[in-house]
Amino acid sequence: MTKSCTKHAISSRISTAPYAGVIADGNGNLYGTTYLGGSDIVGIVYRIAPDGSEAVLHTFSGSDGFFPYADLIVDGSGNLYGTTSEGGTNDDGTVFKLASDGTETVLYSFAGETKHDGAFPYAGLIMDKSGDLYGTTFAGGRGCRAGHGCGTVFKIAADGSETVLHSFKEQSDGAGPSADLIADNAGDLYGITSSGGAHGYGTVFTLGK
């Protein structure tokens, strides 16, 4: 049996470079981000309807983040959550929420070297049953690279407060996490780092709850 392939084109006039994957809702709509595009050319959140039509749900401006790189996630109420790899108050990236009515809220702006809370969240997020969000930053934290940090695992609580759960130290446990985390039934987190570790080529790690 031959399977057909339907193409849904994203308009290059308003968006470009969709590095992230897409997620779907129960009605067949697809949601994703583009790294560039929008009025400020720093990325958008878009929706593709089943008929192939595209709607821009949010255009980033820089102050609320720019260059979204990772997949979105969605909660039971249809709110979208994601990260921007740069931008925000300190240009070190953001965690954002896009409500079902289109309202965008910056849940957290990373401060990098200033607060050692992480910088450049290239990876996406996961959410636990309490609504807390977990993710990684490629840099920031404490431990290496002349103060720039080797990356973090972080938690964003429902009230927007951030907690650094772990700062990577390069040789001992890895550096530069850039992929999504996963969690088991006990709430333990698992992920990878792109470099560091005993041989310098990256690690697979677990972080207990």
Coordinates of C-alpha atoms in Angstrom, one line a residue:
M1 CA 0.0 0.0 0.0
T2 CA 1.3 3.4 -0.9
K3 CA 1.2 6.1 1.8
S4 CA 0.6 9.7 0.7
C5 CA 2.6 12.6 2.1
T6 CA 0.8 15.8 2.7
K7 CA 2.9 19.0 2.9
H8 CA 1.9 21.9 5.1
A9 CA 4.1 24.8 4.1
I10 CA 5.1 27.5 6.6
S11 CA 5.1 30.9 5.0
S12 CA 8.6 32.2 4.6
R13 CA 7.3 35.8 4.8
I14 CA 6.4 35.4 8.5
S15 CA 8.6 32.6 9.7
T16 CA 11.6 30.5 8.9
A17 CA 13.9 27.8 10.3
P18 CA 11.5 25.5 12.3
Y19 CA 14.2 23.6 14.2
A20 CA 11.7 22.2 16.8
G21 CA 9.3 19.4 16.2
V22 CA 5.5 19.7 16.5
I23 CA 2.8 18.6 18.9
A24 CA -0.8 17.9 18.1
D25 CA -4.1 18.5 19.9
G26 CA -7.2 16.4 19.9
N27 CA -8.6 18.3 16.8
G28 CA -5.6 17.6 14.6
N29 CA -4.0 21.0 14.9
L30 CA -0.2 21.1 15.0
Y31 CA 1.8 23.5 17.2
G32 CA 5.5 24.5 16.9
T33 CA 8.1 27.2 16.8
T34 CA 10.4 28.7 14.3
Y35 CA 13.9 29.9 15.3
L36 CA 13.6 33.0 13.1
G37 CA 10.7 35.0 11.6
G38 CA 8.1 37.3 12.8
S39 CA 8.1 41.1 12.8
D40 CA 11.4 41.1 14.8
I41 CA 12.9 38.1 13.0
V42 CA 13.6 36.3 16.3
G43 CA 11.0 33.5 16.2
I44 CA 7.3 32.7 16.5
V45 CA 4.8 30.1 17.8
Y46 CA 2.5 28.8 15.1
R47 CA -0.4 26.5 14.5
I48 CA -1.1 24.5 11.4
A49 CA -4.8 23.5 11.0
P50 CA -5.8 20.2 9.4
D51 CA -6.5 22.0 6.2
G52 CA -2.9 23.3 6.1
S53 CA -3.6 26.9 7.0
E54 CA -1.1 28.5 9.3
A55 CA -1.8 31.0 12.2
V56 CA 0.9 32.9 14.1
L57 CA 0.0 32.6 17.8
H58 CA 2.8 34.7 19.1
T59 CA 5.7 36.7 17.8
F60 CA 8.7 37.1 20.0
S61 CA 10.2 40.5 20.5
G62 CA 13.4 39.9 22.4
S63 CA 12.4 41.1 25.8
D64 CA 10.2 38.0 26.1
G65 CA 12.9 35.8 24.5
F66 CA 14.2 35.0 21.1
F67 CA 15.4 32.1 19.0
P68 CA 13.1 29.3 20.3
Y69 CA 14.8 26.0 19.5
A70 CA 13.0 23.2 21.3
D71 CA 9.6 21.4 21.1
L72 CA 6.6 22.8 23.0
I73 CA 4.6 21.0 25.5
V74 CA 0.9 21.4 26.3
D75 CA -1.1 21.0 29.6
G76 CA -4.7 19.7 30.0
S77 CA -6.1 23.1 29.5
G78 CA -4.5 23.7 26.2
N79 CA -1.8 26.1 27.5
L80 CA 1.6 25.8 25.7
Y81 CA 5.0 25.9 27.4
G82 CA 8.4 26.3 25.9
T83 CA 11.8 27.8 26.1
T84 CA 13.7 30.4 24.1
S85 CA 17.4 29.8 23.8
E86 CA 18.3 33.5 24.2
G87 CA 16.6 36.8 25.0
G88 CA 14.6 37.8 28.0
T89 CA 15.7 40.3 30.7
N90 CA 19.3 39.2 30.6
D91 CA 19.6 37.7 27.1
D92 CA 20.2 34.3 28.6
G93 CA 16.9 32.7 27.6
T94 CA 13.5 32.3 29.0
V95 CA 10.8 29.8 29.9
F96 CA 7.4 31.0 28.6
K97 CA 3.7 30.1 28.7
L98 CA 1.2 30.7 25.9
A99 CA -2.3 30.5 27.1
S100 CA -5.1 29.1 25.0
D101 CA -6.4 32.7 24.4
G102 CA -3.0 33.7 23.0
T103 CA -1.7 35.5 26.1
E104 CA 2.0 35.0 26.5
T105 CA 3.7 35.1 30.0
V106 CA 7.4 34.9 30.6
L107 CA 7.6 32.5 33.5
Y108 CA 11.3 32.9 34.0
S109 CA 14.3 34.8 32.5
F110 CA 17.7 33.3 33.1
A111 CA 20.5 35.5 34.4
G112 CA 23.5 33.4 33.6
E113 CA 26.7 34.6 35.3
T114 CA 24.8 37.1 37.5
K115 CA 22.8 34.5 39.4
H116 CA 24.4 31.2 38.2
D117 CA 20.9 30.0 37.5
G118 CA 21.6 28.7 34.0
A119 CA 21.9 30.2 30.5
F120 CA 20.7 29.2 27.0
P121 CA 18.0 26.6 27.4
Y122 CA 18.2 24.8 24.1
A123 CA 16.1 21.9 25.3
G124 CA 12.4 21.7 25.9
L125 CA 10.5 21.1 29.1
I126 CA 8.7 18.4 30.9
M127 CA 5.9 18.9 33.4
D128 CA 5.0 16.8 36.5
K129 CA 1.6 16.2 38.0
S130 CA 1.8 19.3 40.2
G131 CA 2.5 21.5 37.2
D132 CA 6.1 22.1 38.0
L133 CA 8.4 22.3 34.9
Y134 CA 11.8 20.8 34.5
G135 CA 14.5 21.4 31.9
T136 CA 18.2 22.0 31.2
T137 CA 20.4 24.9 30.2
F138 CA 23.4 24.5 27.9
A139 CA 25.5 26.9 30.0
G140 CA 25.4 28.7 33.3
G141 CA 25.4 27.3 36.8
R142 CA 28.6 26.9 38.8
G143 CA 31.6 24.7 38.1
C144 CA 33.7 25.4 35.0
R145 CA 34.5 27.4 31.9
A146 CA 35.9 30.5 33.6
G147 CA 32.6 31.4 35.3
H148 CA 30.3 30.7 32.3
G149 CA 29.2 27.4 33.7
C150 CA 28.7 24.0 32.1
G151 CA 24.9 23.9 32.3
T152 CA 22.2 23.1 34.7
V153 CA 19.1 21.1 35.4
F154 CA 16.4 23.4 36.7
K155 CA 12.9 23.4 38.1
I156 CA 10.3 26.1 37.5
A157 CA 7.5 26.0 40.1
A158 CA 3.9 27.0 39.4
D159 CA 4.6 30.4 41.0
G160 CA 7.5 31.0 38.6
S161 CA 10.3 30.5 41.1
E162 CA 13.4 28.7 39.8
T163 CA 15.5 26.2 41.5
V164 CA 18.8 24.9 40.2
L165 CA 18.7 21.1 40.9
H166 CA 22.2 20.5 39.5
S167 CA 25.1 22.3 38.1
F168 CA 27.4 20.3 35.8
K169 CA 31.1 20.2 36.4
E170 CA 32.3 18.9 33.0
Q171 CA 34.9 16.2 33.7
S172 CA 33.1 14.5 36.6
D173 CA 29.5 14.5 35.3
G174 CA 29.3 16.2 31.8
A175 CA 28.7 19.6 30.3
G176 CA 26.4 21.3 27.8
P177 CA 23.1 19.5 28.1
S178 CA 21.0 20.3 25.1
A179 CA 18.3 17.6 24.9
D180 CA 15.0 17.1 26.6
L181 CA 14.8 15.3 30.0
I182 CA 12.6 12.4 30.7
A183 CA 11.2 11.3 34.1
D184 CA 10.2 7.9 35.5
N185 CA 7.2 7.0 37.7
A186 CA 9.2 7.9 40.8
G187 CA 10.0 11.4 39.5
D188 CA 13.7 10.7 38.8
L189 CA 15.1 12.6 35.9
Y190 CA 17.2 11.3 33.0
G191 CA 19.2 13.1 30.4
I192 CA 22.4 13.5 28.4
T193 CA 25.2 16.0 28.1
S194 CA 26.8 16.8 24.8
S195 CA 30.3 16.9 26.1
G196 CA 32.4 16.3 29.3
G197 CA 32.5 13.2 31.4
A198 CA 35.5 10.9 32.0
H199 CA 36.4 10.8 28.3
G200 CA 35.2 14.3 27.2
Y201 CA 32.5 13.0 24.8
G202 CA 29.4 13.4 26.9
T203 CA 27.4 11.5 29.5
V204 CA 24.1 9.9 30.3
F205 CA 22.9 11.0 33.8
T206 CA 20.1 10.4 36.3
L207 CA 19.0 12.9 38.9
G208 CA 17.0 11.7 41.8
K209 CA 13.9 13.6 42.9

